[in-house]
Amino acid sequence: MKTNLYIVNEIEPLDVSVKVTEAQLLFNELTYTHFPVIKQNIYLGCISEADIRCFETDKTLDTYQYALEGFYVRKDDNWLDILESFAQNNSNIMPVLDDNNSYIGFFELGDIINLFNETPFLSEPGNILIVEKGVLDYSFSEISQIVESNNAKVLGLFISNMENDVAQITLKISDSDINNIVQTFRRYSYNIVSKHQDDTFLTNLKERSQYLAKYLNI
């Protein structure tokens, strides 16, 4: 995926010499959480909307360089690394620099998320399965083997949660017999977190519970 096609450079960054009041007006017009600040085309950092509202309007941004946040990505960075930078910095724009630290433009969060939407994980039809197992006990190779042994394909997977030495893995698998896959995961000691209508194990368990309740009420 060529992320450089999504670099926004039509909007000029703020120069460190502009007054705070000008920066506040810019944030009034746009919906960004941050905005890049430069000096002679060298990126200094991003000023946040929350901070700019607290500064004295007649002073320049140069006075508040200490408040600039220095996050950025390179123009050739992988889209997943870019998405991670967005998440780590709670921003909806991400400045882009070249190898000489010269400012090129910025990415918008929505554009990078749209790249994710184009991946088979979201665009291809299939089933979402969430499983969990001890962090020392699971492996991606084992998970793939379980899925493929049931004549299905893994369209994507990632660790969606990790807590108390238990890893939760979210999978997208091609359309297939989800019940067989679920039962195979159980045989390999995976806990099934997601709910599936075709899960015969849960259906049988429910029927047995109803039978037991009926028996006890006799």
XYZ file of N, CA, C and O in Angstrom:
872
model
N 0.837 -1.198 0.000
C 0.000 0.000 0.000
C 0.878 1.256 0.000
O 1.739 1.400 0.856
N 0.659 2.133 -0.951
C 1.465 3.340 -1.070
C 0.856 4.460 -0.231
O -0.014 5.202 -0.686
N 1.334 4.570 0.980
C 0.775 5.574 1.889
C 1.116 7.002 1.458
O 0.400 7.943 1.810
N 2.228 7.163 0.700
C 2.614 8.527 0.324
C 1.581 9.201 -0.582
O 1.603 10.416 -0.762
N 0.665 8.417 -1.157
C -0.399 9.002 -1.971
C -1.404 9.767 -1.113
O -2.193 10.562 -1.633
N -1.363 9.542 0.195
C -2.330 10.152 1.106
C -1.747 11.317 1.906
O -2.393 11.817 2.824
N -0.544 11.740 1.562
C 0.068 12.865 2.265
C -0.648 14.163 1.896
O -0.793 14.485 0.710
N -1.104 14.877 2.899
C -1.779 16.166 2.694
C -0.741 17.284 2.775
O -0.063 17.439 3.791
N -0.584 18.038 1.693
C 0.358 19.165 1.723
C -0.260 20.458 1.194
O 0.441 21.432 0.939
N -1.581 20.424 1.025
C -2.261 21.642 0.564
C -2.436 22.665 1.679
O -2.623 23.852 1.423
N -2.381 22.198 2.934
C -2.545 23.096 4.083
C -1.166 23.382 4.671
O -0.462 22.469 5.095
N -0.779 24.626 4.688
C 0.543 25.010 5.176
C 0.650 24.811 6.693
O -0.300 25.084 7.433
N 1.782 24.331 7.161
C 1.984 24.212 8.619
C 2.127 25.589 9.245
O 2.325 26.594 8.539
N 2.059 25.647 10.548
C 2.241 26.912 11.261
C 3.723 27.203 11.413
O 4.510 26.324 11.782
N 4.100 28.418 11.136
C 5.476 28.820 11.401
C 5.582 29.237 12.864
O 4.644 29.787 13.449
N 6.728 28.970 13.454
C 6.929 29.241 14.869
C 6.815 30.731 15.194
O 6.632 31.109 16.352
N 6.866 31.575 14.164
C 6.820 33.023 14.389
C 5.397 33.585 14.442
O 5.205 34.754 14.794
N 4.377 32.767 14.118
C 3.008 33.293 14.100
C 2.497 33.464 15.525
O 2.954 32.795 16.457
N 1.516 34.337 15.657
C 0.944 34.586 16.974
C -0.068 33.502 17.343
O -0.658 32.858 16.471
N -0.246 33.345 18.625
C -1.168 32.339 19.139
C -2.574 32.553 18.599
O -3.283 31.594 18.274
N -2.964 33.792 18.463
C -4.322 34.077 17.989
C -4.552 33.529 16.587
O -5.648 33.056 16.261
N -3.520 33.559 15.729
C -3.632 33.001 14.387
C -3.794 31.484 14.440
O -4.576 30.890 13.683
N -3.053 30.861 15.331
C -3.157 29.411 15.482
C -4.543 29.021 15.995
O -5.129 28.031 15.553
N -5.080 29.823 16.901
C -6.416 29.538 17.427
C -7.471 29.637 16.324
O -8.396 28.821 16.260
N -7.309 30.605 15.444
C -8.243 30.751 14.318
C -8.175 29.550 13.385
O -9.196 29.092 12.861
N -6.972 29.040 13.189
C -6.796 27.862 12.335
C -7.525 26.657 12.920
O -8.227 25.925 12.210
N -7.384 26.450 14.218
C -8.074 25.338 14.858
C -9.593 25.523 14.821
O -10.342 24.539 14.797
N -10.053 26.781 14.808
C -11.492 27.038 14.694
C -12.033 26.575 13.350
O -13.186 26.151 13.231
N -11.198 26.662 12.325
C -11.618 26.323 10.961
C -11.486 24.829 10.670
O -12.209 24.303 9.821
N -10.564 24.156 11.355
C -10.293 22.748 11.074
C -10.746 21.871 12.242
O -11.112 22.364 13.305
N -10.701 20.571 12.026
C -11.156 19.632 13.060
C -10.008 18.771 13.571
O -10.214 17.625 13.985
N -8.802 19.310 13.549
C -7.630 18.546 13.955
C -7.364 18.702 15.453
O -7.592 19.761 16.033
N -6.837 17.638 16.052
C -6.452 17.682 17.454
C -5.109 18.363 17.641
O -4.806 18.881 18.719
N -4.277 18.336 16.609
C -2.939 18.917 16.634
C -2.671 19.593 15.291
O -3.405 19.385 14.327
N -1.583 20.371 15.267
C -1.164 20.939 13.986
C 0.347 21.133 14.016
O 0.915 21.545 15.045
N 1.026 20.813 12.896
C 2.488 20.887 12.858
C 3.012 22.317 12.881
O 2.406 23.231 12.316
N 4.155 22.476 13.536
C 4.834 23.768 13.627
C 6.243 23.600 13.057
O 6.941 22.636 13.396
N 6.657 24.540 12.207
C 7.977 24.442 11.577
C 8.774 25.721 11.779
O 8.243 26.763 12.151
N 10.057 25.602 11.500
C 10.945 26.756 11.458
C 11.907 26.541 10.301
O 12.690 25.598 10.305
N 11.787 27.374 9.271
C 12.586 27.236 8.052
C 12.446 25.827 7.476
O 13.423 25.178 7.085
N 11.215 25.389 7.415
C 10.833 24.086 6.857
C 11.346 22.891 7.659
O 11.250 21.741 7.226
N 11.923 23.139 8.823
C 12.333 22.056 9.716
C 11.239 21.858 10.749
O 10.820 22.801 11.429
N 10.788 20.644 10.869
C 9.687 20.329 11.780
C 10.145 20.436 13.231
O 11.145 19.843 13.630
N 9.397 21.189 14.031
C 9.703 21.342 15.452
C 8.828 20.474 16.340
O 9.256 20.044 17.403
N 7.608 20.224 15.905
C 6.668 19.439 16.695
C 5.246 19.872 16.399
O 5.002 20.733 15.548
N 4.304 19.263 17.088
C 2.893 19.595 16.916
C 2.379 20.348 18.131
O 2.713 20.019 19.270
N 1.565 21.343 17.862
C 0.875 22.044 18.935
C -0.528 21.457 19.036
O -1.176 21.188 18.018
N -0.994 21.196 20.242
C -2.322 20.601 20.409
C -3.383 21.682 20.565
O -3.096 22.789 21.040
N -4.591 21.354 20.165
C -5.690 22.305 20.296
C -5.942 22.619 21.769
O -6.226 23.763 22.133
N -5.815 21.614 22.633
C -6.055 21.833 24.061
C -5.085 22.860 24.632
O -5.465 23.715 25.438
N -3.823 22.790 24.201
C -2.821 23.723 24.719
C -3.001 25.123 24.166
O -2.861 26.119 24.894
N -3.300 25.210 22.868
C -3.348 26.526 22.216
C -4.429 27.409 22.827
O -4.321 28.646 22.840
N -5.472 26.792 23.385
C -6.553 27.574 23.988
C -6.124 28.224 25.300
O -6.782 29.158 25.778
N -5.025 27.752 25.871
C -4.580 28.250 27.176
C -3.486 29.316 27.068
O -3.110 29.921 28.082
N -2.963 29.541 25.870
C -1.837 30.453 25.711
C -2.307 31.903 25.539
O -3.439 32.164 25.117
N -1.400 32.826 25.838
C -1.691 34.253 25.653
C -1.718 34.567 24.163
O -0.772 34.271 23.425
N -2.792 35.194 23.723
C -3.044 35.362 22.293
C -2.043 36.279 21.587
O -1.821 36.148 20.386
N -1.438 37.221 22.303
C -0.553 38.183 21.652
C 0.891 37.692 21.549
O 1.746 38.367 20.965
N 1.170 36.527 22.089
C 2.526 35.986 22.010
C 2.651 35.049 20.815
O 1.661 34.573 20.254
N 3.891 34.756 20.412
C 4.120 33.864 19.278
C 4.295 32.425 19.762
O 4.553 32.170 20.948
N 4.190 31.509 18.825
C 4.369 30.098 19.167
C 5.782 29.811 19.649
O 6.010 28.849 20.391
N 6.720 30.645 19.244
C 8.101 30.488 19.682
C 8.201 30.502 21.210
O 9.039 29.822 21.798
N 7.318 31.267 21.843
C 7.303 31.363 23.301
C 6.928 30.026 23.946
O 7.340 29.730 25.077
N 6.182 29.233 23.214
C 5.636 28.000 23.783
C 6.216 26.743 23.120
O 5.552 25.702 23.061
N 7.462 26.842 22.674
C 8.081 25.667 22.051
C 8.137 24.472 22.994
O 8.109 23.321 22.555
N 8.192 24.742 24.279
C 8.268 23.651 25.261
C 7.025 22.765 25.214
O 7.050 21.609 25.653
N 5.906 23.300 24.682
C 4.649 22.548 24.665
C 4.479 21.703 23.398
O 3.527 20.925 23.292
N 5.411 21.847 22.458
C 5.280 21.103 21.199
C 5.519 19.614 21.424
O 6.410 19.212 22.170
N 4.722 18.802 20.775
C 4.851 17.347 20.849
C 5.561 16.859 19.585
O 5.113 17.130 18.482
N 6.654 16.129 19.762
C 7.544 15.835 18.646
C 7.256 14.583 17.850
O 8.161 14.027 17.220
N 6.034 14.091 17.824
C 5.758 12.855 17.086
C 5.708 13.105 15.572
O 5.342 14.180 15.110
N 6.076 12.066 14.814
C 6.065 12.137 13.339
C 6.299 10.741 12.782
O 6.626 9.798 13.512
N 6.129 10.600 11.474
C 6.491 9.368 10.773
C 7.297 9.748 9.537
O 7.331 10.918 9.135
N 7.943 8.749 8.929
C 8.660 8.951 7.678
C 7.739 8.636 6.494
O 6.783 7.870 6.628
N 8.047 9.185 5.349
C 7.159 9.043 4.195
C 7.037 7.601 3.717
O 6.043 7.243 3.083
N 8.034 6.757 4.008
C 8.008 5.373 3.543
C 7.637 4.379 4.640
O 7.771 3.165 4.456
N 7.161 4.876 5.781
C 6.786 3.984 6.872
C 5.595 3.118 6.476
O 4.730 3.524 5.692
N 5.557 1.911 7.049
C 4.444 0.997 6.830
C 3.166 1.572 7.425
O 3.196 2.233 8.464
N 2.026 1.292 6.786
C 0.760 1.879 7.244
C 0.383 1.416 8.651
O -0.250 2.162 9.401
N 0.805 0.212 9.042
C 0.525 -0.247 10.397
C 1.331 0.542 11.427
O 0.834 0.859 12.513
N 2.592 0.865 11.086
C 3.411 1.688 11.976
C 2.805 3.088 12.108
O 2.823 3.686 13.183
N 2.273 3.590 11.001
C 1.640 4.912 11.018
C 0.387 4.887 11.895
O 0.165 5.785 12.718
N -0.402 3.831 11.739
C -1.618 3.704 12.547
C -1.279 3.594 14.025
O -1.962 4.174 14.882
N -0.200 2.881 14.337
C 0.244 2.768 15.730
C 0.648 4.131 16.288
O 0.333 4.456 17.442
N 1.314 4.950 15.482
C 1.719 6.288 15.925
C 0.502 7.160 16.223
O 0.497 7.934 17.183
N -0.533 7.039 15.395
C -1.780 7.761 15.666
C -2.323 7.383 17.048
O -2.698 8.242 17.847
N -2.371 6.090 17.317
C -2.945 5.606 18.572
C -2.110 6.037 19.772
O -2.655 6.440 20.807
N -0.793 5.968 19.642
C 0.084 6.296 20.769
C 0.030 7.770 21.127
O 0.259 8.144 22.287
N -0.270 8.619 20.156
C -0.218 10.060 20.386
C -1.590 10.727 20.441
O -1.669 11.955 20.546
N -2.648 9.926 20.379
C -4.016 10.461 20.479
C -4.231 11.656 19.560
O -4.747 12.703 19.968
N -3.822 11.489 18.325
C -3.923 12.574 17.352
C -4.685 12.093 16.128
O -4.706 10.892 15.832
N -5.308 13.021 15.400
C -5.949 12.637 14.143
C -5.193 13.151 12.920
O -5.673 13.039 11.804
N -3.992 13.728 13.151
C -3.077 14.001 12.050
C -1.684 13.513 12.455
O -1.367 13.412 13.646
N -0.872 13.188 11.450
C 0.470 12.683 11.722
C 1.447 13.335 10.734
O 1.400 13.069 9.530
N 2.338 14.216 11.219
C 3.319 14.869 10.344
C 4.220 13.851 9.658
O 4.563 12.812 10.233
N 4.602 14.160 8.435
C 5.468 13.284 7.642
C 6.755 14.031 7.319
O 6.716 15.165 6.814
N 7.896 13.384 7.607
C 9.205 13.998 7.352
C 9.990 13.153 6.366
O 9.788 11.936 6.261
N 10.919 13.821 5.639
C 11.830 13.057 4.795
C 13.058 12.668 5.617
O 13.124 12.907 6.824
N 14.041 12.075 4.961
C 15.221 11.584 5.682
C 16.077 12.710 6.258
O 16.928 12.471 7.125
N 15.859 13.944 5.778
C 16.605 15.099 6.288
C 15.805 15.882 7.326
O 16.176 17.007 7.682
N 14.714 15.284 7.774
C 13.817 15.900 8.766
C 13.091 17.125 8.237
O 12.590 17.937 9.023
N 13.067 17.266 6.931
C 12.279 18.343 6.342
C 10.811 17.939 6.320
O 10.470 16.779 6.041
N 9.962 18.891 6.598
C 8.518 18.641 6.655
C 7.965 18.464 5.238
O 8.242 19.252 4.345
N 7.153 17.409 5.034
C 6.555 17.137 3.727
C 5.064 17.440 3.734
O 4.516 18.009 2.794
N 4.396 17.041 4.797
C 2.947 17.181 4.899
C 2.469 16.364 6.081
O 3.224 16.117 7.021
N 1.224 15.912 6.036
C 0.732 15.081 7.133
C -0.308 14.088 6.630
O -0.925 14.276 5.577
N -0.458 13.018 7.392
C -1.519 12.049 7.146
C -2.719 12.402 8.010
O -2.565 12.889 9.132
N -3.898 12.124 7.482
C -5.116 12.213 8.276
C -5.505 10.813 8.725
O -5.389 9.840 7.959
N -5.977 10.700 9.956
C -6.311 9.406 10.527
C -7.321 8.656 9.669
O -7.195 7.449 9.447
N -8.329 9.352 9.178
C -9.374 8.707 8.383
C -8.827 8.023 7.148
O -9.297 6.934 6.770
N -7.834 8.620 6.501
C -7.257 8.029 5.291
C -6.529 6.727 5.610
O -6.592 5.755 4.846
N -5.802 6.698 6.733
C -5.060 5.498 7.097
C -6.013 4.390 7.527
O -5.795 3.210 7.211
N -7.083 4.738 8.206
C -8.085 3.730 8.581
C -8.738 3.148 7.337
O -9.039 1.945 7.271
N -8.950 3.973 6.319
C -9.533 3.475 5.070
C -8.626 2.443 4.411
O -9.111 1.512 3.750
N -7.309 2.586 4.574
C -6.396 1.571 4.061
C -6.645 0.233 4.746
O -6.596 -0.828 4.110
N -6.889 0.286 6.050
C -7.197 -0.928 6.799
C -8.490 -1.560 6.294
O -8.615 -2.785 6.210
N -9.458 -0.715 5.940
C -10.736 -1.224 5.448
C -10.588 -1.976 4.134
O -11.437 -2.803 3.778
N -9.519 -1.686 3.378
C -9.294 -2.332 2.092
C -8.583 -3.673 2.212
O -8.451 -4.404 1.232
N -8.117 -4.026 3.402
C -7.415 -5.289 3.592
C -8.419 -6.446 3.599
O -9.594 -6.249 3.932
N -7.980 -7.664 3.247
C -8.885 -8.820 3.276
C -9.506 -9.056 4.644
O -10.588 -9.633 4.742
N -8.818 -8.607 5.703
C -9.362 -8.805 7.052
C -10.757 -8.203 7.168
O -11.624 -8.741 7.866
N -10.999 -7.087 6.496
C -12.300 -6.432 6.576
C -13.111 -6.570 5.291
O -14.337 -6.661 5.343
N -12.448 -6.567 4.148
C -13.180 -6.521 2.886
C -13.684 -7.884 2.417
O -14.705 -7.963 1.729
N -12.991 -8.971 2.774
C -13.393 -10.300 2.324
C -14.464 -10.892 3.238
O -14.441 -10.681 4.454
N -15.431 -11.638 2.674
C -16.434 -12.308 3.518
C -15.788 -13.409 4.343
O -14.833 -14.051 3.905
N -16.302 -13.620 5.541
C -15.726 -14.651 6.400
C -16.313 -14.603 7.786
O -17.329 -13.942 8.038
N -15.685 -15.310 8.697
C -16.149 -15.395 10.078
C -15.102 -14.812 11.025
O -13.904 -14.992 10.810
N -15.583 -14.129 12.043
C -14.698 -13.616 13.089
C -14.734 -14.596 14.262
O -15.806 -14.978 14.737
N -13.567 -15.007 14.689
C -13.446 -15.940 15.800
C -12.456 -15.366 16.801
O -11.365 -14.934 16.424
N -12.836 -15.338 18.079
C -11.965 -14.831 19.139
C -11.673 -15.971 20.095
O -12.585 -16.570 20.656
N -10.397 -16.284 20.255
C -9.980 -17.366 21.142
C -8.971 -16.822 22.144
O -8.390 -15.748 21.935
N -8.744 -17.560 23.211
C -7.731 -17.147 24.177
C -7.032 -18.360 24.775
O -7.597 -19.453 24.864
N -5.774 -18.105 25.158
C -4.946 -19.165 25.726
C -3.788 -18.497 26.451
O -3.488 -17.325 26.231
N -3.104 -19.214 27.309
C -1.962 -18.665 28.022
C -0.902 -18.133 27.075
O -0.662 -18.709 26.008
N -0.261 -17.038 27.467
C 0.697 -16.378 26.574
C 1.873 -17.283 26.222
O 2.512 -17.103 25.174
N 2.169 -18.259 27.060
C 3.277 -19.181 26.783
C 2.820 -20.441 26.055
O 3.652 -21.264 25.659
N 1.523 -20.567 25.858
C 0.991 -21.817 25.316
C 0.503 -21.723 23.869
O 0.409 -22.739 23.189
N 0.153 -20.542 23.409
C -0.379 -20.425 22.053
C 0.750 -20.129 21.067
O 1.846 -19.690 21.449
N 0.467 -20.361 19.796
C 1.387 -19.943 18.736
C 0.576 -19.672 17.476
O -0.455 -20.320 17.241
N 1.034 -18.712 16.680
C 0.334 -18.396 15.440
C 0.374 -19.573 14.465
O -0.575 -19.795 13.702
N 1.476 -20.324 14.497
C 1.578 -21.473 13.591
C 0.538 -22.530 13.956
O -0.076 -23.141 13.076
N 0.324 -22.730 15.258
C -0.683 -23.701 15.701
C -2.078 -23.232 15.319
O -2.916 -24.034 14.854
N -2.350 -21.942 15.506
C -3.660 -21.382 15.161
C -3.934 -21.551 13.671
O -5.016 -21.979 13.264
N -2.932 -21.240 12.845
C -3.098 -21.385 11.397
C -3.322 -22.842 11.025
O -4.143 -23.154 10.154
N -2.601 -23.742 11.681
C -2.739 -25.171 11.400
C -4.151 -25.661 11.727
O -4.738 -26.449 10.975
N -4.693 -25.187 12.860
C -6.051 -25.579 13.248
C -7.058 -25.133 12.199
O -7.943 -25.897 11.789
N -6.928 -23.896 11.751
C -7.865 -23.360 10.751
C -7.725 -24.109 9.429
O -8.723 -24.557 8.839
N -6.489 -24.282 8.965
C -6.267 -24.901 7.657
C -6.584 -26.391 7.655
O -6.936 -26.957 6.609
N -6.491 -27.044 8.807
C -6.857 -28.463 8.880
C -8.351 -28.666 8.702
O -8.809 -29.789 8.453
N -9.109 -27.589 8.816
C -10.557 -27.636 8.587
C -10.937 -27.011 7.250
O -12.057 -26.524 7.063
N -9.966 -26.998 6.318
C -10.193 -26.519 4.944
C -10.643 -25.058 4.884
O -11.479 -24.675 4.066
N -10.085 -24.255 5.778
C -10.344 -22.814 5.769
C -9.013 -22.074 5.680
O -7.946 -22.668 5.808
N -9.083 -20.770 5.444
C -7.889 -19.942 5.340
C -7.951 -18.798 6.337
O -9.030 -18.250 6.599
N -6.808 -18.448 6.895
C -6.718 -17.301 7.788
C -6.592 -16.035 6.944
O -5.639 -15.887 6.175
N -7.550 -15.118 7.076
C -7.509 -13.843 6.351
C -6.799 -12.760 7.157
O -6.405 -11.743 6.612
N -6.649 -13.010 8.435
C -5.947 -12.058 9.295
C -6.112 -12.459 10.744
O -7.084 -13.121 11.110
N -5.150 -12.102 11.570
C -5.270 -12.346 13.009
C -4.370 -11.378 13.756
O -3.349 -10.934 13.220
N -4.762 -11.037 14.954
C -3.951 -10.161 15.788
C -4.293 -10.409 17.258
O -5.348 -10.955 17.582
N -3.373 -10.026 18.130
C -3.610 -10.141 19.571
C -4.457 -8.952 19.991
O -4.008 -7.808 19.974
N -5.694 -9.218 20.361
C -6.631 -8.145 20.683
C -6.649 -7.784 22.158
O -7.169 -6.739 22.541
N -6.082 -8.655 22.998
C -6.003 -8.339 24.425
C -4.981 -9.261 25.077
O -4.754 -10.379 24.624
N -4.326 -8.755 26.114
C -3.394 -9.570 26.872
C -3.475 -9.144 28.331
O -3.170 -8.007 28.681
N -3.926 -10.068 29.168
C -4.151 -9.732 30.577
C -4.002 -10.982 31.428
O -4.482 -12.062 31.048
N -3.322 -10.835 32.567
C -3.127 -11.951 33.502
C -2.535 -13.181 32.819
O -2.974 -14.320 33.041
N -1.529 -12.946 31.986
C -0.815 -14.021 31.280
C -1.708 -14.804 30.327
O -1.404 -15.955 29.987
N -2.816 -14.215 29.909
C -3.694 -14.845 28.926
C -3.781 -13.932 27.702
O -4.056 -12.737 27.829
N -3.525 -14.513 26.533
C -3.589 -13.752 25.284
C -4.913 -14.032 24.586
O -5.354 -15.175 24.492
N -5.547 -12.976 24.122
C -6.778 -13.106 23.347
C -6.450 -12.798 21.893
O -5.876 -11.762 21.577
N -6.795 -13.727 21.012
C -6.452 -13.584 19.602
C -7.730 -13.497 18.778
O -8.626 -14.346 18.916
N -7.836 -12.477 17.950
C -8.975 -12.301 17.055
C -8.578 -12.743 15.650
O -7.562 -12.289 15.122
N -9.378 -13.642 15.058
C -9.097 -14.167 13.730
C -10.222 -13.830 12.769
O -11.392 -13.760 13.163
N -9.866 -13.602 11.525
C -10.849 -13.561 10.432
C -10.521 -14.747 9.546
O -9.398 -14.873 9.055
N -11.484 -15.653 9.361
C -11.251 -16.845 8.564
C -12.253 -16.895 7.417
O -13.347 -16.327 7.505
N -11.860 -17.540 6.351
C -12.731 -17.649 5.187
C -13.993 -18.423 5.537
O -14.033 -19.179 6.512
N -15.039 -18.216 4.736
C -16.300 -18.915 4.976
C -16.076 -20.421 5.013
O -15.469 -20.995 4.097
N -16.533 -21.061 6.068
C -16.312 -22.497 6.245
C -17.226 -22.988 7.354
O -18.059 -22.245 7.887
N -17.056 -24.252 7.715
C -17.835 -24.820 8.811
C -17.243 -24.338 10.133
O -16.300 -24.915 10.659
N -17.789 -23.273 10.668
C -17.229 -22.651 11.859
C -17.316 -23.590 13.060
O -16.442 -23.571 13.940
N -18.326 -24.464 13.099
C -18.474 -25.362 14.235
C -17.284 -26.307 14.354
O -16.747 -26.511 15.446
N -16.844 -26.883 13.244
C -15.697 -27.801 13.278
C -14.434 -27.088 13.741
O -13.628 -27.647 14.499
N -14.262 -25.848 13.286
C -13.078 -25.085 13.674
C -13.112 -24.780 15.174
O -12.108 -24.922 15.882
N -14.271 -24.379 15.666
C -14.427 -24.079 17.090
C -14.122 -25.307 17.937
O -13.406 -25.222 18.951
N -14.653 -26.459 17.532
C -14.419 -27.679 18.308
C -12.949 -28.088 18.286
O -12.418 -28.588 19.287
N -12.283 -27.856 17.148
C -10.853 -28.180 17.067
C -10.050 -27.284 18.000
O -9.131 -27.758 18.688
N -10.389 -26.009 18.051
C -9.708 -25.109 18.986
C -9.895 -25.581 20.426
O -8.960 -25.528 21.229
N -11.075 -26.045 20.758
C -11.324 -26.530 22.122
C -10.455 -27.759 22.423
O -9.950 -27.904 23.533
N -10.287 -28.632 21.426
C -9.464 -29.824 21.641
C -8.005 -29.459 21.900
O -7.273 -30.202 22.549
N -7.608 -28.286 21.381
C -6.246 -27.793 21.611
C -6.192 -26.857 22.826
O -5.246 -26.088 22.980
N -7.218 -26.908 23.657
C -7.267 -26.168 24.936
C -7.362 -24.658 24.780
O -6.921 -23.905 25.648
N -7.951 -24.206 23.680
C -8.247 -22.778 23.519
C -9.637 -22.509 24.071
O -10.571 -23.300 23.854
N -9.790 -21.395 24.779
C -11.098 -20.945 25.220
C -11.724 -20.110 24.113
O -11.069 -19.237 23.532
N -12.985 -20.375 23.807
C -13.675 -19.638 22.749
C -14.396 -18.454 23.376
O -15.310 -18.619 24.200
N -14.006 -17.251 23.008
C -14.574 -16.031 23.588
C -15.800 -15.573 22.806
O -16.809 -15.167 23.390
N -15.717 -15.627 21.487
C -16.828 -15.178 20.651
C -17.969 -16.188 20.667
O -17.771 -17.374 20.950
N -19.171 -15.716 20.363
C -20.362 -16.565 20.342
C -20.729 -16.906 18.897
O -20.678 -16.037 18.021
N -21.123 -18.158 18.675
C -21.449 -18.614 17.322
C -22.719 -19.459 17.359
O -22.825 -20.393 18.156
N -23.668 -19.132 16.480
C -24.943 -19.833 16.458
C -24.775 -21.311 16.131
O -25.567 -22.142 16.562
N -23.739 -21.637 15.345
C -23.545 -23.020 14.923
C -22.668 -23.818 15.879
O -22.214 -24.916 15.537
N -22.442 -23.298 17.069
C -21.583 -23.983 18.036
C -22.378 -25.103 18.709
O -23.149 -24.873 19.643
N -22.185 -26.345 18.248
C -22.954 -27.468 18.774
C -22.607 -27.769 20.221
O -23.430 -28.290 20.963
N -21.394 -27.434 20.632
C -20.996 -27.676 22.020
C -21.890 -26.878 22.965
O -22.408 -27.410 23.953
N -22.071 -25.601 22.669
C -22.912 -24.767 23.522
C -24.369 -25.178 23.428
O -25.118 -25.123 24.416
N -24.783 -25.590 22.214
C -26.171 -26.029 22.046
C -26.449 -27.266 22.885
O -27.470 -27.347 23.583
N -25.541 -28.229 22.826
C -25.711 -29.453 23.620
C -25.661 -29.167 25.109
O -26.411 -29.749 25.896
N -24.751 -28.257 25.497
C -24.639 -27.901 26.904
C -25.929 -27.254 27.403
O -26.409 -27.536 28.510
N -26.514 -26.395 26.577
C -27.764 -25.734 26.950
C -28.893 -26.757 27.091
O -29.691 -26.700 28.029
N -28.949 -27.703 26.129
C -30.001 -28.713 26.175
C -29.868 -29.586 27.416
O -30.858 -29.940 28.066
N -28.616 -29.945 27.771
C -28.400 -30.773 28.959
C -28.766 -30.011 30.235
O -29.303 -30.584 31.180
N -28.451 -28.708 30.255
C -28.796 -27.900 31.427
C -30.308 -27.809 31.588
O -30.834 -27.883 32.708
N -31.025 -27.662 30.476
C -32.481 -27.592 30.530
C -33.064 -28.929 30.990
O -34.030 -28.977 31.765
N -32.458 -30.022 30.513
C -32.931 -31.357 30.913
C -32.698 -31.575 32.410
O -33.570 -32.095 33.121
N -31.506 -31.150 32.892
C -31.191 -31.308 34.305
C -32.139 -30.489 35.172
O -32.623 -30.959 36.212
N -32.402 -29.254 34.739
C -33.317 -28.400 35.499
C -34.708 -29.003 35.552
O -35.393 -28.991 36.587
N -35.143 -29.579 34.419
C -36.450 -30.224 34.369
C -36.490 -31.438 35.278
O -37.470 -31.684 35.993
N -35.387 -32.220 35.302
C -35.310 -33.420 36.134
C -35.368 -33.056 37.619
O -36.051 -33.712 38.419
N -34.634 -31.970 37.995
C -34.587 -31.575 39.405
C -35.926 -31.037 39.877
O -36.215 -31.037 41.086
N -36.736 -30.561 38.945
C -38.032 -29.990 39.320
C -39.139 -31.038 39.378
O -40.287 -30.729 39.718
N -38.818 -32.276 39.035
C -39.823 -33.351 39.068
C -40.177 -33.677 40.534
O -39.294 -33.877 41.349
